[in-house]
XYZ file of C-alpha atoms in Angstrom:
708
model
C 108.999 86.831 94.425
C 110.524 83.341 94.442
C 108.639 80.136 95.213
C 110.482 79.923 98.529
C 109.436 83.485 99.304
C 105.808 82.643 98.545
C 105.941 79.727 100.959
C 107.559 81.834 103.661
C 104.917 84.549 103.297
C 102.309 81.912 104.103
C 104.025 80.954 107.370
C 102.909 83.934 109.536
C 99.187 83.569 108.613
C 99.443 79.823 109.226
C 100.990 80.484 112.641
C 98.207 82.942 113.501
C 95.539 80.389 112.544
C 97.237 77.679 114.598
C 97.571 79.945 117.610
C 93.913 80.944 117.229
C 92.988 77.274 117.574
C 95.291 76.840 120.551
C 94.253 80.040 122.342
C 90.505 80.025 121.787
C 88.653 80.729 125.056
C 87.410 77.844 127.151
C 84.412 79.547 128.760
C 81.187 79.038 126.836
C 79.890 82.456 127.912
C 82.842 84.355 126.395
C 81.716 87.189 124.139
C 82.643 86.671 120.465
C 85.057 83.809 121.224
C 86.367 83.437 117.664
C 87.322 87.111 117.472
C 88.985 86.858 120.872
C 90.996 83.871 119.654
C 92.154 85.814 116.593
C 93.016 88.800 118.807
C 95.135 86.615 121.080
C 96.897 84.966 118.143
C 97.633 88.314 116.514
C 99.199 89.636 119.706
C 101.391 86.552 120.067
C 102.521 86.808 116.438
C 103.053 90.575 116.694
C 105.134 90.325 119.848
C 107.146 87.488 118.313
C 107.774 89.532 115.157
C 109.033 92.528 117.143
C 111.189 90.533 119.551
C 112.642 88.496 116.674
C 113.794 91.691 114.984
C 115.293 92.952 118.229
C 117.119 89.695 119.009
C 118.421 89.032 115.499
C 119.289 92.702 115.087
C 121.424 92.577 118.220
C 123.196 89.553 116.718
C 123.567 91.265 113.319
C 121.477 88.510 111.763
C 118.749 90.442 109.969
C 118.917 87.975 107.096
C 116.490 85.748 105.230
C 117.822 82.436 106.600
C 117.600 83.660 110.200
C 114.053 84.991 109.793
C 112.926 81.879 107.927
C 114.258 79.662 110.702
C 112.589 81.783 113.382
C 109.158 81.699 111.708
C 109.325 77.999 110.886
C 110.153 77.354 114.543
C 107.191 79.463 115.648
C 104.901 77.660 113.213
C 106.024 74.341 114.648
C 105.279 75.595 118.171
C 101.873 76.934 117.084
C 100.886 73.689 115.381
C 102.050 71.684 118.394
C 100.051 73.943 120.722
C 96.956 73.580 118.565
C 97.289 69.783 118.468
C 97.831 69.655 122.243
C 94.719 71.739 122.792
C 92.665 69.503 120.504
C 93.942 66.321 122.168
C 93.234 67.718 125.608
C 89.660 68.418 124.581
C 89.391 65.039 122.887
C 88.843 66.653 119.509
C 90.136 64.795 116.460
C 91.112 66.427 113.197
C 87.897 65.133 111.677
C 85.873 66.591 114.518
C 87.668 69.904 114.067
C 86.858 69.897 110.358
C 83.251 69.141 111.231
C 83.242 72.047 113.684
C 84.603 74.340 110.978
C 81.868 73.164 108.602
C 79.277 73.712 111.301
C 80.620 77.191 111.918
C 80.464 77.960 108.228
C 76.916 76.626 108.082
C 76.036 78.773 111.084
C 77.374 81.859 109.359
C 75.392 80.995 106.242
C 72.280 80.541 108.362
C 72.903 83.881 110.070
C 73.145 85.504 106.667
C 69.860 83.910 105.561
C 68.055 85.011 108.701
C 69.515 88.524 108.708
C 67.293 91.385 107.710
C 67.828 93.407 104.569
C 69.489 96.195 106.515
C 71.993 93.892 108.216
C 72.856 92.262 104.894
C 73.436 95.656 103.359
C 75.704 96.684 106.235
C 77.760 93.485 106.170
C 77.857 93.302 102.381
C 79.111 96.864 102.084
C 81.738 96.298 104.760
C 82.949 93.077 103.173
C 82.974 94.617 99.706
C 85.105 97.541 100.863
C 87.571 95.202 102.577
C 87.968 93.136 99.389
C 88.447 96.212 97.219
C 91.054 97.492 99.666
C 92.854 94.160 99.370
C 92.869 94.478 95.585
C 94.322 97.986 95.711
C 96.864 96.979 98.362
C 98.122 94.203 96.097
C 98.134 96.226 92.870
C 99.514 99.566 94.073
C 103.183 100.204 94.720
C 103.984 101.876 98.066
C 103.635 105.633 97.490
C 102.957 107.174 100.884
C 104.968 110.398 101.319
C 106.365 109.589 104.765
C 107.210 106.085 103.595
C 109.414 107.509 100.849
C 111.182 109.687 103.413
C 111.659 107.439 106.427
C 109.330 104.417 106.864
C 110.770 102.345 104.019
C 114.364 103.670 104.129
C 114.479 102.375 107.714
C 113.776 98.892 106.454
C 116.410 99.155 103.716
C 119.076 100.378 106.141
C 118.382 97.414 108.424
C 118.645 94.963 105.534
C 121.868 96.556 104.280
C 123.646 96.595 107.648
C 121.927 93.466 109.069
C 121.411 95.198 112.397
C 119.313 97.873 114.107
C 122.256 100.084 114.906
C 121.572 103.764 114.171
C 123.250 105.281 111.145
C 124.319 108.785 110.079
C 121.382 110.495 108.380
C 119.976 113.923 107.611
C 116.450 112.609 108.296
C 116.145 112.205 112.064
C 112.776 110.419 111.780
C 114.566 107.408 110.335
C 116.000 106.690 113.763
C 113.853 108.568 116.298
C 110.269 107.570 115.416
C 109.154 104.227 116.970
C 109.689 101.454 114.392
C 107.076 98.836 115.308
C 105.198 98.882 112.002
C 108.464 98.888 110.063
C 109.574 95.818 112.037
C 106.588 94.005 110.514
C 107.512 95.273 107.051
C 111.052 93.979 107.523
C 109.780 90.397 107.665
C 107.999 90.796 104.323
C 111.004 92.586 102.819
C 113.298 89.684 103.646
C 110.806 86.999 102.588
C 109.969 88.562 99.217
C 113.099 90.554 98.390
C 110.995 93.643 97.633
C 108.041 95.773 98.693
C 105.248 94.151 96.662
C 103.354 93.011 99.772
C 104.171 95.912 102.072
C 100.646 97.377 101.870
C 99.230 94.182 103.383
C 100.451 95.086 106.863
C 98.094 98.068 107.087
C 95.332 96.126 105.323
C 95.553 93.355 107.919
C 95.573 95.993 110.670
C 92.423 97.518 109.171
C 90.670 94.152 109.206
C 91.821 93.703 112.784
C 90.337 97.070 113.746
C 86.956 96.060 112.284
C 86.914 92.709 114.084
C 88.011 94.060 117.456
C 85.748 97.131 117.302
C 82.793 94.835 116.588
C 83.799 92.665 119.546
C 83.945 95.734 121.784
C 80.389 96.560 120.704
C 79.363 93.028 121.695
C 81.148 93.335 125.045
C 79.158 96.512 125.690
C 75.871 94.676 125.166
C 75.433 95.140 121.435
C 73.729 92.462 119.387
C 74.415 91.407 115.813
C 73.077 94.614 114.288
C 75.041 96.859 116.651
C 78.214 94.998 115.764
C 77.457 95.262 112.054
C 76.803 98.986 112.424
C 80.092 99.430 114.274
C 82.064 97.686 111.541
C 80.163 99.597 108.849
C 80.804 103.016 110.383
C 84.499 102.231 110.677
C 84.907 100.564 107.274
C 83.229 103.416 105.395
C 85.388 106.080 107.026
C 87.612 107.389 104.184
C 90.690 107.611 106.413
C 90.369 103.910 107.277
C 89.675 102.846 103.691
C 92.652 104.776 102.312
C 95.149 103.831 104.996
C 94.241 100.152 104.618
C 96.001 100.219 101.222
C 99.161 102.057 102.305
C 102.452 101.730 104.172
C 101.468 104.352 106.740
C 101.447 103.220 110.388
C 98.285 104.632 111.998
C 96.044 101.599 111.484
C 98.706 99.323 112.972
C 98.770 101.495 116.082
C 94.953 101.639 116.206
C 94.716 97.840 115.987
C 97.007 97.333 118.988
C 95.122 99.988 120.983
C 91.821 98.273 120.159
C 93.259 94.986 121.442
C 94.068 96.677 124.753
C 90.496 98.020 124.905
C 88.865 94.646 124.272
C 91.019 92.851 126.846
C 90.421 95.652 129.350
C 86.647 95.290 128.983
C 86.924 91.562 129.646
C 88.631 92.532 132.884
C 85.523 94.348 134.135
C 83.609 91.090 134.510
C 86.269 88.445 134.989
C 89.475 88.130 136.981
C 92.398 88.031 134.575
C 94.663 85.016 134.435
C 98.364 85.107 133.678
C 97.715 84.600 129.976
C 95.465 87.649 129.743
C 97.948 89.747 131.697
C 100.745 88.732 129.325
C 98.572 89.622 126.316
C 97.711 93.005 127.804
C 101.391 93.692 128.314
C 102.166 92.616 124.759
C 99.442 94.879 123.346
C 100.720 97.797 125.421
C 104.285 97.223 124.292
C 103.281 96.839 120.654
C 101.403 100.141 120.851
C 104.392 101.901 122.376
C 106.870 100.532 119.835
C 104.554 101.454 116.930
C 103.351 104.967 117.757
C 103.836 106.694 121.086
C 100.600 108.683 120.753
C 98.625 105.442 121.116
C 99.675 105.341 124.762
C 97.348 108.297 125.344
C 94.511 105.778 125.059
C 96.300 102.799 126.563
C 96.844 104.614 129.884
C 93.134 105.214 130.648
C 92.232 101.747 129.333
C 94.702 100.063 131.676
C 93.391 102.194 134.525
C 89.862 101.005 133.722
C 91.089 97.397 133.670
C 92.950 97.840 136.947
C 89.922 99.335 138.697
C 87.758 96.484 137.432
C 90.242 93.902 138.667
C 90.549 95.533 142.081
C 86.769 95.680 142.405
C 86.398 91.982 141.637
C 89.268 91.149 143.980
C 87.799 93.182 146.835
C 84.398 91.561 146.379
C 85.976 88.117 146.197
C 84.319 87.425 142.831
C 85.892 85.609 139.924
C 83.311 86.533 137.312
C 80.167 88.635 136.929
C 77.063 87.969 134.864
C 73.858 89.952 134.280
C 71.448 89.543 137.193
C 68.766 88.565 134.670
C 68.482 88.742 130.870
C 68.502 92.311 129.649
C 69.589 93.670 133.019
C 72.400 96.127 133.491
C 72.880 94.870 137.046
C 75.512 92.197 137.613
C 75.721 89.209 139.938
C 78.472 86.700 140.736
C 78.732 83.930 138.128
C 78.803 81.292 140.856
C 75.664 81.267 142.973
C 77.803 80.283 145.931
C 79.634 83.587 145.821
C 77.876 86.046 148.056
C 79.734 88.998 146.619
C 80.308 90.486 150.058
C 84.048 90.243 149.911
C 84.605 87.118 152.024
C 87.336 86.973 154.665
C 89.695 89.928 154.875
C 92.835 87.825 154.106
C 91.216 86.618 150.870
C 90.426 90.190 149.881
C 93.992 91.274 150.612
C 95.364 88.376 148.585
C 93.056 89.240 145.698
C 94.085 92.881 145.722
C 97.759 91.899 145.874
C 97.239 89.605 142.891
C 95.653 92.442 140.943
C 98.507 94.798 141.753
C 101.020 92.135 140.728
C 99.120 91.656 137.482
C 99.323 95.374 136.747
C 103.057 95.360 137.348
C 103.425 92.341 135.062
C 101.587 94.188 132.293
C 104.106 97.019 132.514
C 107.034 94.592 132.663
C 105.940 92.727 129.534
C 105.356 96.029 127.729
C 108.859 97.129 128.686
C 110.306 93.896 127.288
C 108.693 94.651 123.929
C 109.520 98.366 123.649
C 112.519 98.520 125.981
C 115.291 97.664 123.486
C 114.267 100.500 121.167
C 113.985 102.966 124.053
C 117.413 101.888 125.294
C 118.963 102.619 121.896
C 117.302 106.038 121.780
C 118.420 106.790 125.342
C 122.003 105.832 124.531
C 121.994 107.925 121.354
C 120.206 111.072 122.522
C 120.288 110.943 126.310
C 116.487 110.738 126.479
C 114.151 107.781 125.753
C 111.841 110.021 123.700
C 114.568 111.200 121.365
C 116.239 114.531 120.639
C 114.744 117.897 121.682
C 113.560 118.663 118.134
C 111.285 115.618 118.273
C 110.097 116.152 121.836
C 109.225 119.799 121.151
C 107.791 119.653 117.638
C 104.715 117.456 118.199
C 103.783 117.677 121.930
C 101.996 120.769 123.227
C 104.322 123.306 124.805
C 101.527 125.244 126.546
C 98.970 123.642 128.813
C 96.977 126.566 130.173
C 93.205 125.998 129.799
C 92.777 128.655 127.108
C 95.518 127.178 124.897
C 94.228 123.635 125.338
C 90.705 124.787 124.458
C 91.882 126.507 121.279
C 93.923 123.468 120.297
C 90.945 121.171 120.885
C 88.661 123.372 118.777
C 91.154 123.449 115.906
C 91.656 119.673 116.032
C 87.889 119.202 116.105
C 87.418 121.573 113.179
C 89.941 119.656 111.047
C 88.570 116.255 112.080
C 84.979 117.233 111.227
C 85.759 119.247 108.098
C 83.234 119.139 105.245
C 83.302 120.111 101.550
C 80.878 122.942 102.367
C 83.224 125.944 102.063
C 80.950 128.449 103.874
C 80.671 126.111 106.865
C 84.412 125.464 106.902
C 85.442 129.097 106.652
C 82.751 130.326 109.033
C 83.618 127.921 111.839
C 87.345 128.504 111.349
C 86.902 132.263 111.615
C 84.783 131.821 114.722
C 87.487 129.670 116.333
C 90.236 132.165 115.501
C 88.188 135.139 116.685
C 87.326 133.307 119.890
C 90.985 132.425 120.444
C 92.046 136.044 120.148
C 89.230 137.060 122.477
C 90.638 134.860 125.252
C 94.224 135.937 124.601
C 95.536 133.039 122.521
C 97.174 133.426 119.135
C 95.475 130.780 116.945
C 98.791 130.280 115.112
C 100.951 130.156 118.252
C 103.975 127.923 117.552
C 103.686 126.464 121.056
C 100.366 124.847 120.085
C 100.888 124.541 116.310
C 103.221 122.141 114.523
C 106.135 123.665 112.623
C 105.203 126.558 110.388
C 101.725 125.307 109.532
C 98.794 127.691 109.430
C 95.260 126.920 110.638
C 92.864 126.206 108.958
C 93.491 123.778 106.106
C 90.921 121.959 103.945
C 90.715 118.353 105.133
C 87.606 117.023 103.421
C 89.352 115.743 100.282
C 90.008 111.944 100.367
C 93.753 112.086 100.936
C 95.177 109.345 103.163
C 97.208 111.783 105.255
C 94.548 114.318 106.173
C 91.000 113.363 105.147
C 88.410 114.282 107.782
C 85.983 111.812 109.360
C 83.038 114.164 109.803
C 80.275 111.539 109.519
C 81.885 108.853 111.679
C 83.100 111.522 114.099
C 79.635 113.033 114.486
C 78.073 109.607 115.080
C 80.767 108.798 117.639
C 80.273 112.106 119.462
C 76.526 111.490 119.757
C 77.166 107.931 120.911
C 79.646 109.075 123.539
C 77.264 111.716 124.887
C 74.379 109.244 125.152
C 76.606 106.550 126.661
C 77.683 108.916 129.426
C 74.281 110.501 130.053
C 71.862 107.606 129.388
C 73.769 104.327 129.122
C 70.777 102.172 130.111
C 68.820 103.450 127.119
C 71.680 102.624 124.742
C 72.648 99.242 126.227
C 70.426 97.966 129.046
C 72.507 94.790 129.410
C 75.798 96.583 130.061
C 74.987 100.109 131.170
C 77.782 100.390 133.724
C 80.483 99.080 131.406
C 79.233 101.282 128.588
C 79.398 104.444 130.676
C 82.861 103.580 131.987
C 84.131 102.851 128.476
C 82.623 106.064 127.109
C 84.325 108.054 129.862
C 87.636 106.458 128.846
C 87.087 107.378 125.189
C 86.168 110.970 126.058
C 89.182 111.192 128.374
C 91.425 109.889 125.606
C 90.271 112.540 123.158
C 90.652 115.258 125.800
C 94.176 114.094 126.615
C 95.069 113.961 122.923
C 94.002 117.554 122.369
C 95.885 118.625 125.491
C 99.095 116.834 124.518
C 99.383 116.936 120.694
C 99.735 120.151 118.706
C 97.347 120.907 115.874
C 98.740 119.977 112.474
C 97.238 119.630 108.972
C 97.633 115.833 109.013
C 96.514 115.480 112.608
C 93.428 113.465 111.629
C 95.496 110.369 111.034
C 97.118 110.785 114.457
C 93.605 110.660 115.933
C 92.664 107.467 114.087
C 93.199 105.239 117.139
C 90.595 107.273 119.050
C 88.099 106.947 116.192
C 88.494 103.162 116.243
C 87.811 103.165 119.992
C 84.759 105.413 119.536
C 83.191 103.461 116.659
C 81.414 100.966 118.984
C 79.680 103.890 120.702
C 78.315 104.961 117.325
C 77.162 101.445 116.472
C 75.441 100.980 119.847
C 73.424 104.195 119.793
C 72.375 103.692 116.193
C 71.173 100.202 117.060
C 69.272 101.593 120.058
C 67.664 104.198 117.802
C 66.515 101.584 115.285
C 65.422 99.228 118.092
C 63.230 101.687 119.930
C 59.516 101.499 119.131
C 57.181 104.412 119.774
C 53.685 105.351 118.696
C 54.279 107.070 115.323
C 51.406 109.424 116.047
C 52.917 110.766 119.260
C 55.347 113.671 119.444
C 58.118 111.318 120.630
C 57.298 108.941 117.795
C 57.517 111.701 115.223
C 60.853 112.833 116.641
C 62.107 109.261 116.440
C 60.991 108.975 112.830
C 62.924 112.107 111.963
C 66.006 110.838 113.829
C 65.836 107.457 112.078
C 65.526 109.182 108.716
C 68.549 111.342 109.432
C 70.553 108.346 110.675
C 69.767 106.318 107.557
C 70.762 109.297 105.405
C 74.055 109.651 107.261
C 74.789 105.930 106.894
C 74.009 106.034 103.174
C 76.247 109.073 102.782
C 78.965 107.321 104.761
C 78.797 104.324 102.417
C 79.069 106.656 99.436
C 82.066 108.389 101.047
C 83.837 105.061 101.527
C 83.203 104.006 97.929
C 84.350 107.374 96.580
C 87.479 107.268 98.744
C 88.544 103.979 97.171
C 87.456 105.040 93.696
C 88.995 108.522 93.602
C 91.098 108.776 96.774
C 94.699 109.875 96.806
C 97.338 108.640 96.202
C 95.806 105.241 95.293
C 92.582 104.980 93.359
C 90.592 102.658 91.153
C 89.527 105.041 88.397
C 90.670 108.278 86.786
C 94.169 109.667 86.479
C 96.527 107.590 88.602
C 94.335 104.468 88.587
C 96.093 101.334 89.822
C 94.900 99.632 86.623
C 96.369 102.135 84.151
C 99.408 103.658 85.875
C 102.837 102.046 85.664
C 104.520 100.742 88.785
C 107.147 103.466 88.766
C 104.699 106.298 88.101
C 102.436 104.985 90.880
C 105.272 105.492 93.339
C 105.457 109.165 92.345
C 101.789 110.149 92.242
C 102.507 112.579 95.079
C 105.228 114.237 92.995
C 104.887 113.106 89.338
C 107.597 115.504 88.152
C 110.199 113.665 90.207
C 109.736 110.224 88.625
C 111.925 110.806 85.584
C 114.394 112.993 87.477
C 115.273 110.206 89.925
C 115.604 107.702 87.092
C 117.777 110.109 85.069
C 120.253 110.606 87.919
C 120.339 106.920 88.850
C 120.997 105.881 85.242
C 123.999 108.200 85.087
C 125.400 106.926 88.381
C 124.965 103.276 87.424
C 126.575 103.876 84.032
C 129.625 105.306 85.777
C 130.191 102.042 87.643
C 130.098 103.809 91.031
C 129.882 101.465 94.013
C 129.888 103.720 97.094
C 127.342 106.513 96.686
C 126.944 109.564 98.903
C 123.490 110.980 99.780
C 122.727 114.684 100.211
C 119.188 115.487 101.330
C 117.059 117.417 103.804
C 114.759 116.248 106.581
C 111.639 115.789 104.432
C 113.239 114.575 101.193
C 112.593 111.256 99.485
C 115.337 108.695 100.032
C 113.582 105.441 99.208
C 113.755 105.762 95.368
C 117.549 105.602 95.561
C 117.352 102.223 97.316
C 115.247 100.909 94.443
C 117.121 102.454 91.519
C 120.662 101.811 92.730
C 120.100 98.242 93.896
C 122.669 95.684 92.688
C 121.864 93.542 89.679
C 121.365 90.523 91.960
C 118.938 92.470 94.174
C 121.489 93.273 96.845
C 121.350 96.557 98.737
C 123.362 99.463 97.301
C 126.155 101.015 99.340
C 124.485 104.320 100.209
C 126.104 106.587 102.808
C 124.957 109.954 104.124
C 127.170 112.996 103.628
C 125.212 114.828 106.371
C 124.164 113.695 109.818
C 121.876 115.115 112.495
C 123.243 112.561 114.975
C 126.108 114.189 116.812
C 127.812 110.901 117.692
C 127.556 109.484 114.181
C 129.563 111.598 111.756
C 128.708 111.533 108.057
C 130.872 109.870 105.438
C 133.768 111.809 103.957
C 132.791 113.027 100.451
C 136.240 112.001 99.281
C 135.394 108.369 100.133
C 132.510 108.009 97.659
C 132.431 107.248 93.938
C 129.351 109.384 93.224
C 126.975 111.796 94.925
C 123.193 111.946 94.492
C 121.170 114.852 95.852
C 117.583 115.966 96.347
C 116.057 119.289 97.290
C 118.585 122.043 97.873
C 121.185 122.494 95.109
C 123.438 124.736 97.218
C 123.582 122.191 100.050
C 124.617 119.590 97.506
C 127.242 121.819 95.884
C 128.813 122.480 99.298
C 129.416 118.739 99.799
C 130.514 117.682 96.337
C 134.286 117.024 96.217
C 136.294 119.797 94.531
C 136.502 119.430 90.784
C 133.424 117.187 90.472
C 130.827 118.653 88.076
C 127.336 118.873 89.580
C 124.490 118.187 87.160
C 121.029 119.297 88.262
C 117.512 118.738 86.977
C 114.541 120.130 88.900
C 114.520 118.392 92.288
C 117.377 115.931 91.737
C 121.088 116.206 91.005
C 124.184 114.066 90.833
C 127.947 114.513 90.743
C 130.615 112.200 89.371
C 134.394 112.521 89.402
C 135.800 114.070 86.233
C 137.009 111.571 83.622
C 140.689 110.774 83.816
């Protein structure tokens, strides 16, 4: 990476920091104001990043100079906004520095006054985050889906300087929402490579921890409850592993969590235009990143809308606890009677709330609309071709089928290394399904040709179960719905409403998404939403004091012992996931310290590493310039973009000799100088020009014109 690239990489974080200063909340009673400021800044930067790609892509300007100019302009705006905010408040730069020092001193004081348990929770969480950062920086991108379509998307955009769809045999390169890849595109142009690509998911993981902890605070949780929330989430193997990858699930989960936190603010305070715009941006960013995240966003926006209508009808701008520790709320202003006031005022308030809801949807459409328009124009449907719309969503919705699907998803999500437990529960689910007339392998409720069950306990980023965090979240959700005042006396109503939303989200997910072996990562957004429920009930358990000699006291002692054991096991699981997880690990075979960059990329398929290099060497030696691709829907394309890159780092001229897009025909084999193939040798032979010898080795082949 060049010096200029290093400076450009620093621009987005600098813009986020400046916007955090400019957008920090004004109200002293705001919950976790610093985290809210970071949340707001991240949404502004995320929306800017997506809209910049859309605008410059439409102008065919997906180039380094254009992106550099756009980010430098945004940084200037952010710095100006921060300075304006400081001047308006009468805060000098020196005073700001003093405030930062005071904040740092306050954090140090909080650490000194924290108990041993809180220090252990925060220390473990921070340690895991730092280790994830190390792995993210050292490991080359090696996620399977990234080799097939996440990273090839980015390379196609760079090569053609636009977002226009291209002929391809891999439909996911053009049909799957590209929000996370839009973020990668900025890094790709700034650095000229993929060395920092893993940082997008790492940053999203940190964002999930911060926002989940803020949600716990919004639901009445104190410092320990917030620490427990972050700990439960950080030690979940799926979170730890994805935070070092180029997968997209943590990015989606982070945007969904932002919607949740802003929605909870809306239960106690009327939303201004700024909050409405941020909610719309978070909704749009979720939609453009992963459509499944909207399963949670819908109920969350409904919760926000109901809260806003309630405040509008009562004529209240803000609610506070009636007295410390109370779950009952009163108007923030003593002059507000809370009886609704004059009817015209109530009508105006309701109209304002409805207008705010419409504005949320409008802003979301601005963010995701350009991509949906391209998909609509290409396939005649905003959700893509039939093969995409029918492969992942449930095709049966009768109660029996939904129940079986939910049980299978739950079994995979809560899988354990205990084989008898795994096999016994799976058999019970399949027997029960047959008893109610549902085939447990029905293609209408099962993805592709996959067969239930599959082991999901092993720490693999694509399928590892979250049995410990999931169990804690389930208990927390049940208690939050049944006994919210016991879990959080200060916010019982909000806690119950939020828990209902989380439960509804999970129910909708199981009713809408087919079971699949890697379905756990699709459910990650729901786990992030549920983590605060786990942190709150654990804190309530540790907080409760009973006579140890009584029956209730003895039961509590047993429960506390079990909870501590689960937390210790969870910490061990997180450490083991980073140490031995797949396909990036600290120790053992495939360690990021001992494995070469190229071999790291192929840890999923080690036998392919030399085969790709062998074919690429032959093609480069031939002097070929225009190279045809032959591949199938799940083949790896990204290695060709690396191996066949020009000597000056420019993109190779790669064209597909097959296309699943009816309106975009493939290239004529006679127009290429060489052909490279993966997967099916016969499919390759059928497309090689007559007279060209096809050379094959394992998974990879190539064909060159005969010497003249």
